[in-house]
Amino acid sequence: MRSHALLCSLDTTSLAQIIQTCAETKQLIKGKELHAQLLLTWYPMCTFLTNHLITMYSKCGVIRYAHNLFDKMSQRNIVSWTAMITGFSQNLWLPEALKAFSQMRISGMNPTQFAFASIIKVCVSLRSITLGKQMHCLALKSGLDSNLYVGSNLADMYSKCGMMIDACKFFEVIPCKDAVLWTAMVDGYAKNGESEKALVAFKRMIKDGILMDPHILSATLSACAANKAYKFGMCLHSSVVKLGFESKVVVGNALVDVYSKVGDMESASNVFVIVSEHKNIVSFTSLIDGYGEMDRIDDALDMFVELRRQGIEPNEYTFSSLIKACANQAALEQGAQLQAQVIKLNFDSEPYISASLVNMYGKCGLVDHSFQVFNEIRNPTEIAWDALLNVFSQHGLGKEMMGTFDKMVLEVKPNAMTFTSLLSGCSHAGLVEEGLSYFHFMEKKYGVVPREEHYNCVINLLGRAGRLKEAEDFINSMPFEANAFGWCSFLGACRVHGDAERGKLAAERLIKLEPENSGALVLLSNLYAKEGKWEEVRALRTMMKEGNIKKLPGYSWVDIREKTHIFGSEDWSHPQRKEIYEKLDCLLDQIKEAGYVPCTASVPLDINDNEKLQFLHHHSERIAIAFALLNMPFGKPIIVKKNLRVCLDCHSAIKFISKVTGRKIIVRDSSRFHHFADGWCSCGDYW
């Protein structure tokens, strides 16, 4: 009786306010109790109250209750339709939202700006730009397209569908831009790979006097991460601290991502600790990805163990980051264990994970495993196809790569990454004409505009083949200046083919672009050494010493029983050094008997041949192979990784070692894979 009296004493406005409070605070039980009391006391249910109840149930996630109420309404107004459409949209009942919008128009009611905003969000969720354009036309006819609320959602729709030009048109015609519209644009630029424009848009927003909120900061920090804009990110971090947003998980995750992307793992870890109370899988994955990029695989795996300990479930991005880290370090055993976890958690069908596994096995030298993983993918996406192409490319399997491309274009459209792999693979396999053909038709046939990396691949393609004049002409005809990578490829080709004049030109251009890059001077020095110009060699070495420019030391590593063993040239530090060097001497005798002739020209030093032979004999990859032969069971392939390009003499020696030992040896150097077996190499002596 008391409840009945209390309800009767309240007018519909007061009741509506109570229902609205329940909706905003997500107090579903209180809202249902109030609704029940209204029904039990036969309180007159007008359209006004029912509209509020529909909104309350929608916001609390019980869309069926809202739908039942809506269906039983004897009279509906534009607010009823809008509330129902918005409820369907918020709860991802997308077909029902479209049906309700259509029925509203059939009933003769014109959509409001809120109905348009909700239905445009449905188009975004459906990724249907065709439907979105239809809604755009209706908004235009209704005169609501320039409304801030509708315009913001249209700009967001076009940006999320990758149509930034159309998004910009809306953005510019809306006179009064709010934080929501600016966020849509910044986020759109960032997610469409135009991070620099995202940062420019953020600066314009600040100039317009719009206050920063967690959403715009998160979007802008994502752009900083993509662009590796370290200083900009640090400035934003200071703003985050001043505004008190550092503990906001969406901002904290974005900050962790920024610092991880630029390699400042100390700052990333500090932010991670600050958001520790609210950290989620995104926080962990950002940190794991950062450790992976820095080749700190043990730290990445430790973070994975920690997130599992805390009961946080990994997602496809967590696994793809971990598998990528294993690929970068060629950590086969850890990668295989992760694949077992992936299968156990039913993530093996995820596109990013399957592509990462294809890539990981390829970078560990196991092409057959890569191919097997790819064949188990039901409907390969372009990511998976690109991963397989890249594996064949790195291993110099030109025919397999081209055959894969022919199959790929029947299923998916090739992209910029596809042609980078193709051109690089043609370069490794010596398929010059085929590579040039791919370069010339990539835009004409597939609409992929050649970028810097594609031009660099062509320079490398021509240079490796000794067509230095053509490579030089190609550089001069490029629509932009060649970058450091292009000149480095050209300089390397000049060294291999003994063209000192062009090599000097390439070195000068490279030094101008990257004064602190020791590679240019080392390559030029090697080129002079090959021609016996020892005065020039000494002059370059003096220049490096005076400029404090240090040559990158060569080292090789091999994994045995989940432990990585690293070796440098003339390395005497390993506990098994005595056995290793005895094995090296034994191998040298064996391969000499088999026909090995040292290539002392590979040593760019003015010393006698005996000293050169000793120097070659103790190169890091040979030490790693000797160690592996001592410690790995017969029948298991030896996989050695090296940070620099394998020298001509070591390449020859390893061919003979594979013959006299009967072992398969896989060497991954800085540019490609070499598969040695029975005295032969997969590269065909072309690398």
XYZ file of C-alpha atoms in Angstrom:
687
model
C 0.000 0.000 0.000
C 2.851 2.317 0.923
C 4.580 1.654 -2.459
C 1.308 2.205 -4.267
C 0.769 5.490 -2.455
C 4.350 6.564 -3.147
C 4.051 5.794 -6.854
C 0.724 7.555 -7.091
C 2.298 10.633 -5.519
C 4.957 10.826 -8.248
C 4.264 12.385 -11.598
C 5.525 10.869 -14.860
C 8.447 13.323 -15.039
C 9.766 12.248 -11.645
C 9.349 8.587 -12.508
C 11.114 9.132 -15.819
C 14.036 10.721 -13.966
C 14.316 7.691 -11.658
C 14.265 5.322 -14.663
C 16.885 7.477 -16.397
C 19.136 7.271 -13.330
C 18.809 3.471 -13.345
C 19.796 3.481 -17.039
C 22.823 5.727 -16.583
C 24.110 3.803 -13.532
C 23.257 0.397 -15.066
C 21.063 -0.520 -12.059
C 19.008 -3.135 -13.851
C 17.509 -4.754 -10.731
C 16.215 -1.434 -9.365
C 14.864 -0.544 -12.784
C 13.033 -3.888 -13.074
C 11.609 -3.497 -9.538
C 10.253 -0.075 -10.428
C 8.777 -1.404 -13.665
C 7.140 -4.298 -11.757
C 5.615 -1.913 -9.219
C 4.220 0.221 -12.035
C 2.537 -2.828 -13.520
C 1.229 -4.148 -10.160
C -0.249 -0.799 -9.186
C -1.847 -0.334 -12.611
C 0.020 2.910 -13.039
C -1.013 4.432 -16.374
C 1.843 3.591 -18.777
C 2.122 6.451 -21.232
C 4.421 6.611 -24.244
C 6.755 8.955 -22.375
C 7.435 6.446 -19.557
C 7.647 3.472 -21.907
C 10.298 5.262 -23.973
C 12.409 5.685 -20.822
C 11.967 2.025 -19.919
C 13.065 0.969 -23.436
C 16.186 3.099 -23.067
C 16.868 1.711 -19.577
C 16.614 -1.932 -20.659
C 18.735 -1.235 -23.766
C 21.518 0.434 -21.795
C 21.497 -2.403 -19.258
C 21.966 -4.919 -22.073
C 18.589 -6.701 -21.880
C 17.435 -5.742 -25.344
C 14.704 -8.452 -25.420
C 12.813 -6.680 -22.618
C 13.087 -3.403 -24.521
C 11.894 -5.062 -27.729
C 8.874 -6.652 -25.970
C 7.886 -3.283 -24.525
C 8.232 -1.632 -27.920
C 6.096 -4.302 -29.638
C 3.278 -3.852 -27.072
C 3.122 -0.057 -27.410
C -0.242 1.131 -28.705
C 1.183 4.501 -29.659
C 4.722 5.216 -30.746
C 6.335 8.552 -31.398
C 9.665 9.468 -32.984
C 11.381 9.103 -29.585
C 10.094 5.498 -29.313
C 11.522 4.575 -32.708
C 14.810 6.348 -32.003
C 15.179 4.655 -28.595
C 14.539 1.230 -30.128
C 16.913 1.772 -33.067
C 19.601 3.069 -30.691
C 19.065 0.086 -28.377
C 19.440 -2.386 -31.229
C 22.589 -0.578 -32.380
C 24.182 -0.479 -28.911
C 23.505 -4.182 -28.364
C 24.701 -5.145 -31.873
C 21.297 -6.394 -33.021
C 22.242 -4.994 -36.387
C 19.614 -6.523 -38.737
C 16.880 -5.580 -36.231
C 18.166 -1.984 -36.137
C 17.991 -1.738 -39.934
C 14.500 -3.263 -39.953
C 13.277 -0.840 -37.266
C 14.731 2.125 -39.180
C 12.932 1.000 -42.333
C 9.630 0.469 -40.478
C 9.910 3.930 -38.920
C 10.196 5.509 -42.355
C 7.290 3.410 -43.681
C 5.171 4.649 -40.760
C 5.736 8.171 -42.068
C 8.124 9.435 -39.414
C 11.299 11.278 -40.380
C 14.494 10.164 -38.600
C 16.072 12.519 -36.083
C 19.785 13.239 -35.885
C 20.013 10.609 -33.099
C 18.331 7.923 -35.221
C 20.696 8.742 -38.097
C 23.720 8.584 -35.779
C 22.675 5.150 -34.478
C 21.973 3.681 -37.910
C 25.289 5.008 -39.264
C 27.025 3.176 -36.384
C 25.232 0.022 -37.555
C 26.702 0.543 -41.044
C 30.169 0.833 -39.463
C 29.661 -2.380 -37.471
C 28.536 -4.155 -40.648
C 31.489 -2.640 -42.557
C 28.954 -1.784 -45.274
C 30.026 1.380 -47.046
C 27.202 0.896 -49.591
C 24.568 1.010 -46.858
C 26.417 3.887 -45.219
C 26.270 5.935 -48.407
C 22.522 5.309 -48.616
C 22.113 6.684 -45.090
C 24.304 9.599 -46.071
C 21.922 10.384 -48.955
C 18.902 10.232 -46.623
C 20.632 12.543 -44.143
C 21.411 14.908 -47.013
C 17.742 14.948 -48.117
C 16.669 15.545 -44.531
C 19.104 18.441 -44.199
C 20.879 16.762 -41.286
C 24.196 15.910 -42.940
C 25.880 19.027 -41.548
C 24.460 18.422 -38.075
C 27.395 17.949 -35.671
C 26.071 14.662 -34.301
C 25.298 13.164 -37.724
C 28.387 14.645 -39.373
C 30.674 13.234 -36.675
C 29.283 9.758 -37.230
C 29.517 10.064 -41.024
C 33.149 11.176 -40.738
C 33.790 8.259 -38.384
C 32.107 5.833 -40.798
C 34.126 6.947 -43.814
C 37.383 6.910 -41.837
C 36.751 3.417 -40.442
C 35.965 2.196 -43.949
C 39.311 3.582 -45.144
C 37.812 6.500 -47.098
C 39.694 9.382 -45.480
C 39.088 11.801 -48.369
C 35.313 11.566 -47.840
C 35.791 11.783 -44.082
C 37.803 14.993 -44.553
C 35.048 16.524 -46.688
C 32.569 16.122 -43.834
C 35.047 17.276 -41.289
C 35.788 20.536 -43.094
C 32.144 21.528 -43.792
C 31.009 21.164 -40.181
C 31.402 24.671 -38.698
C 31.599 23.848 -34.974
C 33.785 20.829 -34.365
C 33.682 19.073 -31.004
C 36.051 16.577 -29.343
C 34.071 13.622 -30.742
C 34.566 14.796 -34.333
C 38.260 15.535 -33.798
C 38.720 12.087 -32.220
C 37.044 10.459 -35.227
C 39.497 12.183 -37.566
C 42.647 11.567 -35.517
C 41.681 7.934 -34.954
C 40.773 7.539 -38.634
C 44.132 8.855 -39.819
C 45.993 6.666 -37.310
C 44.129 3.476 -38.262
C 44.491 4.145 -41.989
C 48.272 4.388 -41.786
C 48.433 8.198 -41.997
C 49.903 8.804 -38.565
C 51.610 12.087 -39.490
C 48.261 13.570 -40.578
C 46.771 12.335 -37.299
C 49.361 14.333 -35.345
C 48.723 17.420 -37.508
C 44.972 17.074 -36.849
C 45.638 16.877 -33.104
C 47.685 20.094 -33.243
C 44.826 21.808 -35.109
C 42.406 20.633 -32.445
C 44.517 22.119 -29.643
C 44.794 25.369 -31.630
C 40.981 25.455 -31.879
C 40.765 25.342 -28.085
C 39.238 21.864 -27.775
C 40.070 20.246 -24.436
C 41.858 16.903 -24.374
C 40.003 13.872 -23.062
C 41.125 10.239 -22.643
C 39.708 9.225 -26.036
C 41.526 11.857 -28.101
C 44.736 11.252 -26.134
C 44.504 7.513 -26.750
C 43.949 8.028 -30.495
C 46.843 10.511 -30.755
C 49.190 8.269 -28.775
C 48.347 5.438 -31.193
C 49.469 7.722 -34.024
C 52.687 8.489 -32.104
C 53.315 4.746 -31.728
C 52.756 4.094 -35.433
C 54.998 7.011 -36.420
C 57.543 6.283 -33.651
C 57.210 9.944 -32.646
C 59.096 9.627 -29.355
C 59.307 13.326 -28.413
C 55.675 13.988 -29.344
C 54.661 10.985 -27.238
C 56.658 12.272 -24.262
C 54.957 15.678 -24.543
C 51.570 13.970 -24.558
C 52.637 11.904 -21.544
C 53.292 15.102 -19.586
C 49.803 16.349 -20.547
C 48.326 13.016 -19.441
C 49.985 13.398 -16.027
C 48.828 17.021 -15.650
C 45.243 16.082 -16.504
C 45.271 13.085 -14.165
C 44.569 10.550 -16.920
C 47.613 8.326 -16.346
C 45.603 5.714 -14.442
C 42.957 5.531 -17.200
C 43.532 2.123 -18.740
C 42.862 3.241 -22.334
C 45.467 6.022 -22.000
C 47.920 3.889 -20.026
C 47.783 1.139 -22.666
C 48.418 3.677 -25.427
C 51.435 5.063 -23.515
C 52.847 1.554 -23.012
C 52.443 1.005 -26.754
C 54.243 4.261 -27.643
C 57.255 3.546 -25.447
C 57.357 -0.088 -26.569
C 57.302 0.868 -30.249
C 60.251 3.260 -29.849
C 62.227 0.757 -27.766
C 62.095 2.633 -24.433
C 61.123 -0.435 -22.433
C 62.043 1.178 -19.110
C 59.399 3.894 -19.564
C 56.928 1.330 -20.923
C 57.428 -0.799 -17.782
C 57.000 2.240 -15.521
C 53.658 3.133 -17.125
C 52.640 -0.529 -16.973
C 53.178 -0.484 -13.197
C 51.058 2.679 -12.830
C 48.088 1.074 -14.598
C 48.679 -2.219 -12.744
C 45.330 -2.106 -10.924
C 43.417 -1.828 -14.206
C 45.788 -3.543 -16.640
C 44.232 -5.891 -19.157
C 45.316 -8.055 -22.060
C 46.011 -4.936 -24.160
C 48.500 -3.692 -21.529
C 50.323 -7.028 -21.458
C 50.303 -7.460 -25.233
C 51.798 -3.990 -25.818
C 54.647 -4.772 -23.440
C 55.165 -8.243 -24.912
C 55.296 -6.760 -28.420
C 57.844 -4.172 -27.286
C 60.112 -6.796 -25.744
C 59.791 -8.836 -28.921
C 60.807 -5.892 -31.101
C 63.868 -5.362 -28.883
C 64.781 -9.068 -29.227
C 64.233 -9.530 -25.492
C 62.401 -12.801 -25.978
C 62.920 -14.021 -22.399
C 61.239 -10.887 -21.022
C 58.375 -11.308 -23.503
C 57.842 -14.912 -22.419
C 58.053 -13.908 -18.730
C 55.240 -11.389 -19.309
C 53.187 -14.131 -20.945
C 53.665 -16.385 -17.908
C 52.693 -13.467 -15.626
C 49.455 -12.679 -17.469
C 48.447 -16.354 -17.316
C 49.279 -16.400 -13.596
C 46.946 -13.440 -13.085
C 44.131 -15.256 -14.847
C 44.132 -12.984 -17.915
C 43.332 -14.836 -21.117
C 45.695 -14.159 -24.066
C 44.181 -13.160 -27.403
C 45.281 -13.562 -31.000
C 47.447 -10.411 -30.844
C 49.276 -11.696 -27.746
C 50.176 -14.934 -29.500
C 51.109 -13.269 -32.788
C 53.460 -10.882 -30.904
C 55.102 -13.784 -29.062
C 55.441 -15.904 -32.194
C 56.901 -12.913 -34.055
C 59.473 -12.513 -31.255
C 60.406 -16.194 -31.638
C 60.689 -15.710 -35.400
C 63.036 -12.728 -35.018
C 65.354 -14.765 -32.793
C 64.771 -18.036 -34.686
C 63.761 -19.547 -31.324
C 62.316 -22.749 -32.744
C 61.617 -24.669 -29.526
C 59.773 -21.767 -27.875
C 57.845 -21.113 -31.090
C 56.755 -24.749 -31.325
C 55.585 -24.652 -27.689
C 53.534 -21.533 -28.444
C 51.946 -23.306 -31.405
C 50.828 -26.066 -29.008
C 49.214 -23.398 -26.779
C 47.544 -21.839 -29.808
C 46.015 -25.168 -30.842
C 44.928 -25.907 -27.259
C 43.090 -22.562 -27.021
C 41.565 -22.885 -30.535
C 43.399 -19.841 -31.902
C 45.015 -21.689 -34.805
C 42.365 -20.450 -37.247
C 43.058 -16.773 -36.460
C 44.605 -15.086 -39.550
C 47.334 -13.173 -37.690
C 48.421 -16.222 -35.690
C 48.497 -18.637 -38.633
C 50.480 -16.096 -40.675
C 52.875 -15.602 -37.732
C 53.433 -19.358 -37.516
C 54.163 -19.566 -41.254
C 56.679 -16.756 -40.824
C 58.197 -18.215 -37.640
C 58.959 -21.631 -39.115
C 60.342 -19.933 -42.215
C 62.712 -17.782 -40.155
C 63.803 -20.884 -38.256
C 64.814 -22.427 -41.580
C 62.018 -25.015 -41.752
C 60.317 -24.232 -45.057
C 58.405 -27.534 -45.067
C 56.832 -26.680 -41.705
C 55.804 -23.252 -43.019
C 54.165 -24.828 -46.025
C 52.393 -27.391 -43.826
C 50.965 -24.683 -41.532
C 49.813 -22.691 -44.567
C 48.073 -25.727 -46.084
C 46.119 -26.217 -42.857
C 44.588 -22.722 -43.152
C 41.047 -23.098 -44.510
C 40.664 -19.724 -46.164
C 44.048 -17.969 -46.291
C 43.900 -14.182 -46.103
C 46.361 -11.918 -47.902
C 48.388 -11.875 -44.641
C 48.916 -15.642 -44.813
C 49.720 -15.561 -48.550
C 52.232 -12.749 -47.965
C 53.846 -14.730 -45.126
C 54.352 -17.778 -47.369
C 55.671 -15.636 -50.236
C 58.134 -14.013 -47.845
C 59.349 -17.429 -46.627
C 60.038 -18.589 -50.196
C 61.661 -15.214 -50.906
C 64.065 -15.386 -47.940
C 65.048 -18.922 -48.827
C 65.704 -18.038 -52.471
C 63.036 -20.430 -53.745
C 62.111 -18.328 -56.763
C 60.030 -20.848 -58.696
C 57.985 -21.830 -55.634
C 57.459 -18.140 -54.844
C 56.203 -17.305 -58.343
C 53.929 -20.353 -58.359
C 52.476 -19.252 -55.015
C 51.863 -15.761 -56.370
C 49.961 -17.182 -59.351
C 47.690 -19.081 -56.950
C 47.352 -16.090 -54.620
C 45.965 -13.693 -57.247
C 43.129 -16.144 -57.921
C 42.019 -15.844 -54.283
C 42.989 -12.396 -52.934
C 44.299 -9.086 -54.208
C 48.077 -8.590 -53.849
C 49.318 -5.591 -51.869
C 52.523 -3.595 -51.404
C 54.012 -6.250 -49.089
C 53.320 -8.924 -51.718
C 55.472 -7.162 -54.288
C 58.240 -6.441 -51.787
C 58.516 -10.202 -51.193
C 58.319 -10.974 -54.917
C 61.000 -8.489 -55.915
C 63.275 -9.497 -53.045
C 62.825 -13.174 -53.898
C 63.648 -12.559 -57.552
C 66.792 -10.743 -56.406
C 67.893 -13.695 -54.241
C 67.143 -16.223 -56.982
C 68.731 -14.247 -59.836
C 65.398 -13.918 -61.671
C 66.164 -10.471 -63.050
C 63.738 -10.299 -65.971
C 60.919 -11.797 -63.923
C 61.544 -9.244 -61.151
C 61.537 -6.332 -63.591
C 58.291 -7.651 -65.065
C 56.637 -7.716 -61.615
C 57.823 -4.164 -60.947
C 56.455 -2.813 -64.227
C 52.982 -4.365 -63.978
C 52.328 -4.054 -60.215
C 50.589 -0.698 -60.698
C 49.144 -1.264 -64.175
C 47.608 -4.655 -63.401
C 46.990 -4.567 -59.643
C 46.857 -0.857 -58.762
C 49.772 -1.083 -56.297
C 51.856 2.083 -56.585
C 55.597 1.306 -56.203
C 57.073 2.679 -52.980
C 60.640 3.227 -51.776
C 61.055 -0.398 -50.739
C 60.070 -1.616 -54.227
C 62.589 0.684 -55.904
C 65.239 -0.525 -53.442
C 64.481 -4.127 -54.390
C 64.998 -3.323 -58.079
C 68.350 -1.645 -57.308
C 69.343 -4.800 -55.421
C 68.006 -7.029 -58.233
C 70.106 -5.324 -60.912
C 73.147 -4.889 -58.663
C 73.346 -8.549 -57.617
C 73.221 -9.538 -61.279
C 76.189 -7.262 -62.020
C 74.112 -4.906 -64.163
C 75.575 -1.889 -62.393
C 75.101 0.585 -65.247
C 71.388 -0.287 -65.402
C 71.128 -0.009 -61.613
C 72.762 3.435 -61.708
C 70.443 4.593 -64.499
C 67.473 3.249 -62.557
C 68.512 5.228 -59.464
C 68.824 8.410 -61.530
C 65.369 7.871 -63.088
C 63.536 7.307 -59.777
C 60.716 9.779 -58.941
C 62.458 10.554 -55.625
C 65.967 10.491 -54.194
C 67.272 7.037 -53.332
C 67.389 6.404 -49.585
C 70.197 4.885 -47.514
C 69.000 1.334 -48.094
C 69.080 1.816 -51.869
C 72.600 3.261 -51.878
C 73.791 0.539 -49.483
C 72.490 -2.159 -51.860
C 74.218 -0.469 -54.780
C 77.482 -0.112 -52.832
C 77.364 -3.790 -51.846
C 76.894 -4.759 -55.501
C 79.855 -2.574 -56.507
C 82.003 -4.359 -53.900
C 80.969 -7.821 -55.115
C 81.554 -6.951 -58.778
C 84.668 -4.807 -58.196
C 83.481 -1.427 -59.503
C 85.477 1.016 -57.366
C 84.379 4.150 -59.242
C 80.657 3.583 -58.788
C 81.300 2.196 -55.300
C 82.949 5.427 -54.225
C 79.984 7.444 -55.542
C 77.534 5.180 -53.682
C 79.592 5.438 -50.468
C 79.630 9.260 -50.661
C 75.841 9.379 -51.078
C 75.346 6.895 -48.248
C 77.665 8.777 -45.875
C 75.809 12.004 -46.665
C 72.496 10.366 -45.713
C 73.806 8.481 -42.668
C 77.116 9.960 -41.439
C 77.303 7.571 -38.466
C 76.683 4.432 -40.527
C 79.895 2.389 -40.455
C 78.596 0.103 -43.222
C 79.413 2.542 -46.021
C 83.052 2.923 -45.019
C 83.469 -0.810 -44.334
C 82.033 -1.775 -47.735
C 84.184 0.806 -49.517
C 87.232 -0.374 -47.573
C 86.509 -3.973 -48.606
C 86.136 -2.868 -52.218
C 89.562 -1.158 -52.130
C 91.060 -4.208 -50.382
C 89.742 -6.471 -53.133
C 91.636 -4.342 -55.660
C 94.766 -4.248 -53.466
C 94.522 -0.509 -52.802
C 95.909 -0.749 -49.270
C 96.715 2.970 -48.911
C 93.043 3.798 -49.492
C 92.054 1.059 -47.025
C 94.344 2.495 -44.343
C 93.031 6.011 -44.993
C 89.431 4.840 -44.500
C 90.301 2.952 -41.314
C 92.045 6.066 -39.967
C 88.954 8.130 -40.813
C 86.770 5.655 -38.904
C 89.095 5.716 -35.903
C 89.236 9.502 -35.778
C 85.478 9.761 -36.188
C 84.922 7.108 -33.513
C 82.984 5.048 -36.070
C 83.076 1.401 -35.086
C 82.552 -1.539 -37.395
C 79.635 -3.756 -36.424
C 81.212 -6.947 -35.047
C 80.156 -10.214 -36.626
C 78.704 -12.907 -34.423
C 76.764 -16.146 -34.860
C 74.515 -18.105 -32.546
C 72.984 -21.543 -32.320
C 70.229 -22.900 -30.047
C 70.757 -26.235 -28.316
C 68.418 -27.612 -25.658
C 66.598 -24.266 -25.183
C 69.877 -22.405 -24.625
C 71.393 -19.900 -27.032
C 75.172 -20.100 -27.563
C 76.719 -16.963 -29.099
C 80.122 -16.877 -30.792
C 82.264 -14.054 -32.120
C 85.195 -14.228 -34.509
C 88.328 -15.647 -32.798
C 86.091 -16.407 -29.799
C 87.916 -18.175 -26.939
C 85.326 -17.609 -24.231
C 83.140 -20.707 -24.466
C 83.581 -23.452 -21.793
C 84.035 -26.028 -24.604
C 86.626 -23.914 -26.446
C 89.283 -26.680 -26.432
C 86.925 -29.246 -28.035
C 85.545 -26.636 -30.450
C 88.945 -25.621 -31.829
C 90.073 -29.230 -32.066
C 86.923 -29.900 -34.091
C 87.649 -26.885 -36.293
C 91.169 -28.140 -37.052
C 89.816 -31.600 -37.807
C 87.179 -30.162 -40.137
C 89.788 -28.063 -41.952
C 91.865 -31.166 -42.688
C 88.789 -33.058 -43.883
C 87.478 -30.350 -46.214
C 90.946 -29.722 -47.681
C 91.105 -33.403 -48.578
C 87.638 -33.060 -50.170
C 88.871 -30.211 -52.405
C 88.364 -27.021 -50.375
C 90.620 -24.152 -51.460
C 90.649 -21.104 -49.132
C 89.541 -17.816 -50.679
C 91.961 -15.462 -48.941
C 90.606 -12.518 -50.941
C 87.674 -12.587 -48.502
C 89.958 -11.067 -45.843
C 90.223 -7.278 -46.430
C 93.523 -6.981 -44.519
C 97.094 -6.390 -45.695
C 98.530 -9.573 -44.137
C 100.098 -12.746 -45.560
C 97.995 -15.679 -46.775
C 98.763 -17.896 -43.771
C 97.464 -15.219 -41.420
C 94.417 -14.759 -43.640
C 93.744 -18.507 -43.581
C 93.880 -18.549 -39.774
C 91.549 -15.553 -39.650
C 89.005 -17.238 -41.961
C 89.271 -20.502 -40.062
C 87.995 -18.793 -36.902
C 85.005 -16.914 -38.342
C 82.003 -16.987 -35.993
C 79.741 -19.154 -38.184
C 82.403 -21.889 -38.399
C 82.870 -21.870 -34.621
C 79.080 -22.172 -34.165
C 78.933 -25.087 -36.633
C 81.816 -26.896 -34.909
C 80.066 -26.482 -31.556
C 76.762 -27.766 -33.006
C 78.483 -30.804 -34.515
C 79.854 -31.652 -31.072
C 76.530 -31.241 -29.271
C 73.668 -32.020 -31.651
C 72.565 -35.578 -32.484
C 73.184 -36.874 -35.983
C 70.159 -36.494 -38.234
C 69.000 -33.215 -36.744
C 69.639 -30.187 -38.984
C 72.090 -27.607 -37.670
C 70.608 -24.103 -37.741
C 73.070 -21.219 -37.338
C 72.148 -17.541 -37.341
C 74.535 -14.710 -38.225
C 74.073 -10.943 -37.925
C 76.141 -10.146 -41.069
C 76.341 -11.503 -44.593
C 78.228 -14.816 -44.779
C 81.585 -14.342 -46.525
C 82.552 -16.083 -49.775
C 85.126 -18.329 -48.129
C 82.859 -19.463 -45.289
C 80.144 -20.219 -47.839
C 82.563 -22.460 -49.695
C 83.856 -24.086 -46.491
C 80.338 -24.853 -45.163
C 79.441 -26.587 -48.429
C 82.400 -28.911 -47.917
C 81.605 -29.365 -44.187
C 78.070 -30.508 -45.107
C 79.623 -33.023 -47.508
C 82.268 -34.523 -45.220
C 79.970 -34.706 -42.158
C 76.803 -35.785 -43.971
C 74.863 -33.107 -42.066
C 72.275 -30.621 -43.261
C 73.362 -27.127 -42.232
C 71.071 -24.094 -42.430
C 72.635 -20.639 -42.118
C 70.474 -17.538 -41.768
C 72.580 -14.457 -42.472
C 71.519 -10.815 -42.619
C 69.840 -11.138 -46.011
C 68.664 -14.703 -46.625
C 68.832 -18.419 -45.823
C 71.396 -20.901 -47.104
C 70.558 -24.611 -46.996
C 73.773 -26.656 -47.211
C 73.597 -30.388 -47.915
C 75.968 -32.897 -49.537
C 78.331 -30.153 -50.735
C 75.669 -27.930 -52.275
C 73.865 -24.745 -51.243
C 70.271 -23.824 -52.048
C 71.384 -20.379 -53.277
C 73.321 -21.932 -56.170
C 76.273 -19.673 -55.201
C 74.133 -16.632 -56.055
C 73.548 -14.381 -53.085
